[in-house]
Structures are given as C-alpha cells and as structure tokens.
C-alpha cells in the first residue's frame, strides 16, 4: 500500500498516513511512538484490528467528534457519512462529515477509510476523489482479514 509515516511529540501521535517514501526514525523516539510502529506492524500482519495510542489531532469540535466516531467503527465494517453524522448527533451533516474525514491528520489509526457513501460506494479519500484505490485496498484488506508483510510498505 506504500510507506507509512507518523509524527508525534513527547505526548501523542499527531500525524500519520501513507507517504511517498520512508523517512528516518528520530534517534530517541518516545515510548508511544515506538508503540505506534509496533501496532501498525501488527495491523499490517493481520494481528491487530484497532489501535490503542495517545492521539492528538488539532481540529474543530465537530472534526474531533467525527474522528472519535470513526475510531468506533469496527475493523472490517464501514459506515456511511450520514450514519456518522447521525451518531454524533448531527443528522443532515453528511457533507461536513466528509470534509472532516478529508481533514483527518491521523490516517489509518483514525480510520477514515471505513466511511463510505450512503449506497456503499467509495467516495472521497484523503482529499482524493478520482483515485480511490488505497481506500479500496484498505477496506478489502480488513474485510478479508488478510495479512501483508511490512516489507510491502517499503519503497
């Protein structure tokens, strides 16, 4: 699926997602950043279905509510933008949920790929509207419960 990169500080993971190329590890990673790597490796091996990490994503109250709700969508399942809007008490805000998903700074760990159109169609992902292949691959990966090698993430 491509290299996976994450950024954080001494307290939390603040950004994560697929990137163009692998970066370098900082010489002294905080324990939660080492744990982030371990959990992503377990996820890619099919051994983990959710993440348990300290996260801090800057956003509006609405965005943070959407991101928290995305984290409640079980591995291998999807929800529509409208269902997420309903779950956070904002019926009719499906488009705004889509915008919040596009603004998600902690991809995969806050699983915006699990949010789909009302008819199950894959729409919008990481700001993309035409190439939804990564979203499709993540949903298929979770649906099949198949494992991939961490080497598959290397460039």
PDB file of N, CA and C in Angstrom, residues 13 16 39 43 48-57 62-80 83-84 87-88 97 100-101 104-115 142:
ATOM      1  N   UNK A  13       0.731  10.870  19.265  1.00  0.00           N
ATOM      2  CA  UNK A  13       0.849  10.821  17.809  1.00  0.00           C
ATOM      3  C   UNK A  13      -0.010  11.962  17.278  1.00  0.00           C
ATOM      4  N   UNK A  16      -0.302  10.890  10.941  1.00  0.00           N
ATOM      5  CA  UNK A  16       0.049   9.566  10.439  1.00  0.00           C
ATOM      6  C   UNK A  16      -0.629   9.361   9.097  1.00  0.00           C
ATOM      7  N   UNK A  39       2.251  -1.298  16.640  1.00  0.00           N
ATOM      8  CA  UNK A  39       0.842  -1.523  16.356  1.00  0.00           C
ATOM      9  C   UNK A  39       0.543  -1.485  14.860  1.00  0.00           C
ATOM     10  N   UNK A  43      -1.010  -4.506  12.745  1.00  0.00           N
ATOM     11  CA  UNK A  43      -2.168  -4.298  11.871  1.00  0.00           C
ATOM     12  C   UNK A  43      -1.869  -4.865  10.481  1.00  0.00           C
ATOM     13  N   UNK A  48      -3.824  -7.217  14.446  1.00  0.00           N
ATOM     14  CA  UNK A  48      -4.433  -6.128  15.223  1.00  0.00           C
ATOM     15  C   UNK A  48      -5.594  -5.564  14.422  1.00  0.00           C
ATOM     16  N   UNK A  49      -6.684  -5.271  15.117  1.00  0.00           N
ATOM     17  CA  UNK A  49      -7.861  -4.713  14.446  1.00  0.00           C
ATOM     18  C   UNK A  49      -8.207  -3.299  14.915  1.00  0.00           C
ATOM     19  N   UNK A  50      -7.523  -2.834  15.951  1.00  0.00           N
ATOM     20  CA  UNK A  50      -7.737  -1.464  16.423  1.00  0.00           C
ATOM     21  C   UNK A  50      -6.428  -0.970  17.031  1.00  0.00           C
ATOM     22  N   UNK A  51      -6.377   0.319  17.269  1.00  0.00           N
ATOM     23  CA  UNK A  51      -5.166   0.935  17.802  1.00  0.00           C
ATOM     24  C   UNK A  51      -5.440   1.501  19.189  1.00  0.00           C
ATOM     25  N   UNK A  52      -4.445   1.432  20.038  1.00  0.00           N
ATOM     26  CA  UNK A  52      -4.539   1.951  21.394  1.00  0.00           C
ATOM     27  C   UNK A  52      -3.325   2.841  21.623  1.00  0.00           C
ATOM     28  N   UNK A  53      -3.441   4.077  21.190  1.00  0.00           N
ATOM     29  CA  UNK A  53      -2.327   5.019  21.232  1.00  0.00           C
ATOM     30  C   UNK A  53      -2.826   6.386  21.697  1.00  0.00           C
ATOM     31  N   UNK A  54      -1.958   7.160  22.332  1.00  0.00           N
ATOM     32  CA  UNK A  54      -2.345   8.540  22.635  1.00  0.00           C
ATOM     33  C   UNK A  54      -2.319   9.360  21.343  1.00  0.00           C
ATOM     34  N   UNK A  55      -3.453   9.951  21.007  1.00  0.00           N
ATOM     35  CA  UNK A  55      -3.585  10.732  19.780  1.00  0.00           C
ATOM     36  C   UNK A  55      -3.933  12.172  20.123  1.00  0.00           C
ATOM     37  N   UNK A  56      -3.432  13.086  19.326  1.00  0.00           N
ATOM     38  CA  UNK A  56      -3.835  14.490  19.461  1.00  0.00           C
ATOM     39  C   UNK A  56      -3.916  15.073  18.061  1.00  0.00           C
ATOM     40  N   UNK A  57      -5.124  15.309  17.633  1.00  0.00           N
ATOM     41  CA  UNK A  57      -5.348  15.884  16.316  1.00  0.00           C
ATOM     42  C   UNK A  57      -6.001  17.242  16.489  1.00  0.00           C
ATOM     43  N   UNK A  62     -16.376  19.771  15.998  1.00  0.00           N
ATOM     44  CA  UNK A  62     -17.083  18.882  15.078  1.00  0.00           C
ATOM     45  C   UNK A  62     -16.123  17.859  14.474  1.00  0.00           C
ATOM     46  N   UNK A  63     -14.970  18.303  13.985  1.00  0.00           N
ATOM     47  CA  UNK A  63     -13.995  17.378  13.404  1.00  0.00           C
ATOM     48  C   UNK A  63     -13.562  16.327  14.419  1.00  0.00           C
ATOM     49  N   UNK A  64     -13.262  16.770  15.630  1.00  0.00           N
ATOM     50  CA  UNK A  64     -12.833  15.817  16.662  1.00  0.00           C
ATOM     51  C   UNK A  64     -13.932  14.800  16.974  1.00  0.00           C
ATOM     52  N   UNK A  65     -15.195  15.225  16.933  1.00  0.00           N
ATOM     53  CA  UNK A  65     -16.302  14.286  17.160  1.00  0.00           C
ATOM     54  C   UNK A  65     -16.365  13.256  16.031  1.00  0.00           C
ATOM     55  N   UNK A  66     -16.183  13.707  14.800  1.00  0.00           N
ATOM     56  CA  UNK A  66     -16.182  12.785  13.653  1.00  0.00           C
ATOM     57  C   UNK A  66     -15.020  11.808  13.777  1.00  0.00           C
ATOM     58  N   UNK A  67     -13.837  12.312  14.093  1.00  0.00           N
ATOM     59  CA  UNK A  67     -12.655  11.442  14.189  1.00  0.00           C
ATOM     60  C   UNK A  67     -12.831  10.415  15.310  1.00  0.00           C
ATOM     61  N   UNK A  68     -13.417  10.817  16.411  1.00  0.00           N
ATOM     62  CA  UNK A  68     -13.663   9.874  17.513  1.00  0.00           C
ATOM     63  C   UNK A  68     -14.666   8.806  17.079  1.00  0.00           C
ATOM     64  N   UNK A  69     -15.691   9.215  16.350  1.00  0.00           N
ATOM     65  CA  UNK A  69     -16.686   8.249  15.875  1.00  0.00           C
ATOM     66  C   UNK A  69     -16.072   7.277  14.871  1.00  0.00           C
ATOM     67  N   UNK A  70     -15.177   7.756  14.015  1.00  0.00           N
ATOM     68  CA  UNK A  70     -14.502   6.859  13.065  1.00  0.00           C
ATOM     69  C   UNK A  70     -13.761   5.756  13.818  1.00  0.00           C
ATOM     70  N   UNK A  71     -13.173   6.105  14.958  1.00  0.00           N
ATOM     71  CA  UNK A  71     -12.424   5.124  15.749  1.00  0.00           C
ATOM     72  C   UNK A  71     -13.340   4.068  16.357  1.00  0.00           C
ATOM     73  N   UNK A  72     -14.640   4.331  16.406  1.00  0.00           N
ATOM     74  CA  UNK A  72     -15.590   3.357  16.944  1.00  0.00           C
ATOM     75  C   UNK A  72     -16.120   2.400  15.867  1.00  0.00           C
ATOM     76  N   UNK A  73     -15.798   2.649  14.597  1.00  0.00           N
ATOM     77  CA  UNK A  73     -16.243   1.748  13.535  1.00  0.00           C
ATOM     78  C   UNK A  73     -15.380   0.493  13.605  1.00  0.00           C
ATOM     79  N   UNK A  74     -15.989  -0.661  13.805  1.00  0.00           N
ATOM     80  CA  UNK A  74     -15.197  -1.889  13.946  1.00  0.00           C
ATOM     81  C   UNK A  74     -14.405  -2.238  12.683  1.00  0.00           C
ATOM     82  N   UNK A  75     -13.275  -2.843  12.895  1.00  0.00           N
ATOM     83  CA  UNK A  75     -12.434  -3.379  11.824  1.00  0.00           C
ATOM     84  C   UNK A  75     -13.292  -4.258  10.916  1.00  0.00           C
ATOM     85  N   UNK A  76     -13.162  -4.062   9.616  1.00  0.00           N
ATOM     86  CA  UNK A  76     -13.907  -4.879   8.659  1.00  0.00           C
ATOM     87  C   UNK A  76     -15.301  -4.380   8.373  1.00  0.00           C
ATOM     88  N   UNK A  77     -15.704  -3.277   8.990  1.00  0.00           N
ATOM     89  CA  UNK A  77     -17.030  -2.711   8.757  1.00  0.00           C
ATOM     90  C   UNK A  77     -16.886  -1.295   8.216  1.00  0.00           C
ATOM     91  N   UNK A  78     -17.951  -0.807   7.612  1.00  0.00           N
ATOM     92  CA  UNK A  78     -17.984   0.569   7.130  1.00  0.00           C
ATOM     93  C   UNK A  78     -19.246   1.243   7.645  1.00  0.00           C
ATOM     94  N   UNK A  79     -19.234   2.563   7.607  1.00  0.00           N
ATOM     95  CA  UNK A  79     -20.403   3.372   7.920  1.00  0.00           C
ATOM     96  C   UNK A  79     -20.494   4.454   6.848  1.00  0.00           C
ATOM     97  N   UNK A  80     -21.698   4.907   6.590  1.00  0.00           N
ATOM     98  CA  UNK A  80     -21.859   5.996   5.630  1.00  0.00           C
ATOM     99  C   UNK A  80     -21.579   7.334   6.321  1.00  0.00           C
ATOM    100  N   UNK A  83     -24.497   8.089   8.427  1.00  0.00           N
ATOM    101  CA  UNK A  83     -24.547   7.336   9.681  1.00  0.00           C
ATOM    102  C   UNK A  83     -23.607   7.942  10.723  1.00  0.00           C
ATOM    103  N   UNK A  84     -22.440   8.390  10.285  1.00  0.00           N
ATOM    104  CA  UNK A  84     -21.513   9.040  11.218  1.00  0.00           C
ATOM    105  C   UNK A  84     -22.134  10.341  11.721  1.00  0.00           C
ATOM    106  N   UNK A  87     -24.668   9.516  14.284  1.00  0.00           N
ATOM    107  CA  UNK A  87     -24.054   9.002  15.515  1.00  0.00           C
ATOM    108  C   UNK A  87     -23.499  10.107  16.399  1.00  0.00           C
ATOM    109  N   UNK A  88     -23.088  11.217  15.789  1.00  0.00           N
ATOM    110  CA  UNK A  88     -22.549  12.321  16.599  1.00  0.00           C
ATOM    111  C   UNK A  88     -23.612  13.379  16.888  1.00  0.00           C
ATOM    112  N   UNK A  97     -19.285  15.822   7.461  1.00  0.00           N
ATOM    113  CA  UNK A  97     -18.534  14.645   7.902  1.00  0.00           C
ATOM    114  C   UNK A  97     -17.487  14.298   6.854  1.00  0.00           C
ATOM    115  N   UNK A 100     -14.630  16.580   7.275  1.00  0.00           N
ATOM    116  CA  UNK A 100     -13.835  16.210   8.453  1.00  0.00           C
ATOM    117  C   UNK A 100     -12.969  14.988   8.158  1.00  0.00           C
ATOM    118  N   UNK A 101     -13.526  14.035   7.416  1.00  0.00           N
ATOM    119  CA  UNK A 101     -12.731  12.857   7.040  1.00  0.00           C
ATOM    120  C   UNK A 101     -11.536  13.267   6.188  1.00  0.00           C
ATOM    121  N   UNK A 104      -8.667  14.582   8.249  1.00  0.00           N
ATOM    122  CA  UNK A 104      -8.120  13.677   9.255  1.00  0.00           C
ATOM    123  C   UNK A 104      -6.596  13.621   9.161  1.00  0.00           C
ATOM    124  N   UNK A 105      -5.879  14.102  10.176  1.00  0.00           N
ATOM    125  CA  UNK A 105      -4.417  14.090  10.108  1.00  0.00           C
ATOM    126  C   UNK A 105      -3.785  12.774  10.560  1.00  0.00           C
ATOM    127  N   UNK A 106      -4.598  11.848  11.064  1.00  0.00           N
ATOM    128  CA  UNK A 106      -4.045  10.600  11.597  1.00  0.00           C
ATOM    129  C   UNK A 106      -4.689   9.427  10.862  1.00  0.00           C
ATOM    130  N   UNK A 107      -4.379   9.349   9.564  1.00  0.00           N
ATOM    131  CA  UNK A 107      -4.943   8.316   8.718  1.00  0.00           C
ATOM    132  C   UNK A 107      -4.612   6.911   9.212  1.00  0.00           C
ATOM    133  N   UNK A 108      -5.427   5.966   8.839  1.00  0.00           N
ATOM    134  CA  UNK A 108      -5.370   4.565   9.205  1.00  0.00           C
ATOM    135  C   UNK A 108      -5.696   4.359  10.680  1.00  0.00           C
ATOM    136  N   UNK A 109      -5.005   5.059  11.565  1.00  0.00           N
ATOM    137  CA  UNK A 109      -5.219   4.910  13.008  1.00  0.00           C
ATOM    138  C   UNK A 109      -6.584   5.482  13.390  1.00  0.00           C
ATOM    139  N   UNK A 110      -6.944   6.626  12.851  1.00  0.00           N
ATOM    140  CA  UNK A 110      -8.315   7.154  12.893  1.00  0.00           C
ATOM    141  C   UNK A 110      -8.886   6.775  11.527  1.00  0.00           C
ATOM    142  N   UNK A 111      -9.598   5.658  11.429  1.00  0.00           N
ATOM    143  CA  UNK A 111      -9.866   5.003  10.144  1.00  0.00           C
ATOM    144  C   UNK A 111     -10.920   5.660   9.257  1.00  0.00           C
ATOM    145  N   UNK A 112     -10.548   6.754   8.614  1.00  0.00           N
ATOM    146  CA  UNK A 112     -11.474   7.435   7.708  1.00  0.00           C
ATOM    147  C   UNK A 112     -11.790   6.578   6.484  1.00  0.00           C
ATOM    148  N   UNK A 113     -10.932   5.581   6.201  1.00  0.00           N
ATOM    149  CA  UNK A 113     -11.211   4.709   5.054  1.00  0.00           C
ATOM    150  C   UNK A 113     -12.471   3.872   5.273  1.00  0.00           C
ATOM    151  N   UNK A 114     -12.949   3.767   6.491  1.00  0.00           N
ATOM    152  CA  UNK A 114     -14.155   2.985   6.793  1.00  0.00           C
ATOM    153  C   UNK A 114     -15.438   3.775   6.582  1.00  0.00           C
ATOM    154  N   UNK A 115     -15.327   5.025   6.155  1.00  0.00           N
ATOM    155  CA  UNK A 115     -16.507   5.856   5.917  1.00  0.00           C
ATOM    156  C   UNK A 115     -16.734   5.939   4.412  1.00  0.00           C
ATOM    157  N   UNK A 142      -9.155  -5.304   5.290  1.00  0.00           N
ATOM    158  CA  UNK A 142      -9.854  -5.522   6.556  1.00  0.00           C
ATOM    159  C   UNK A 142     -10.995  -6.516   6.401  1.00  0.00           C
TER     160      UNK A 142
END
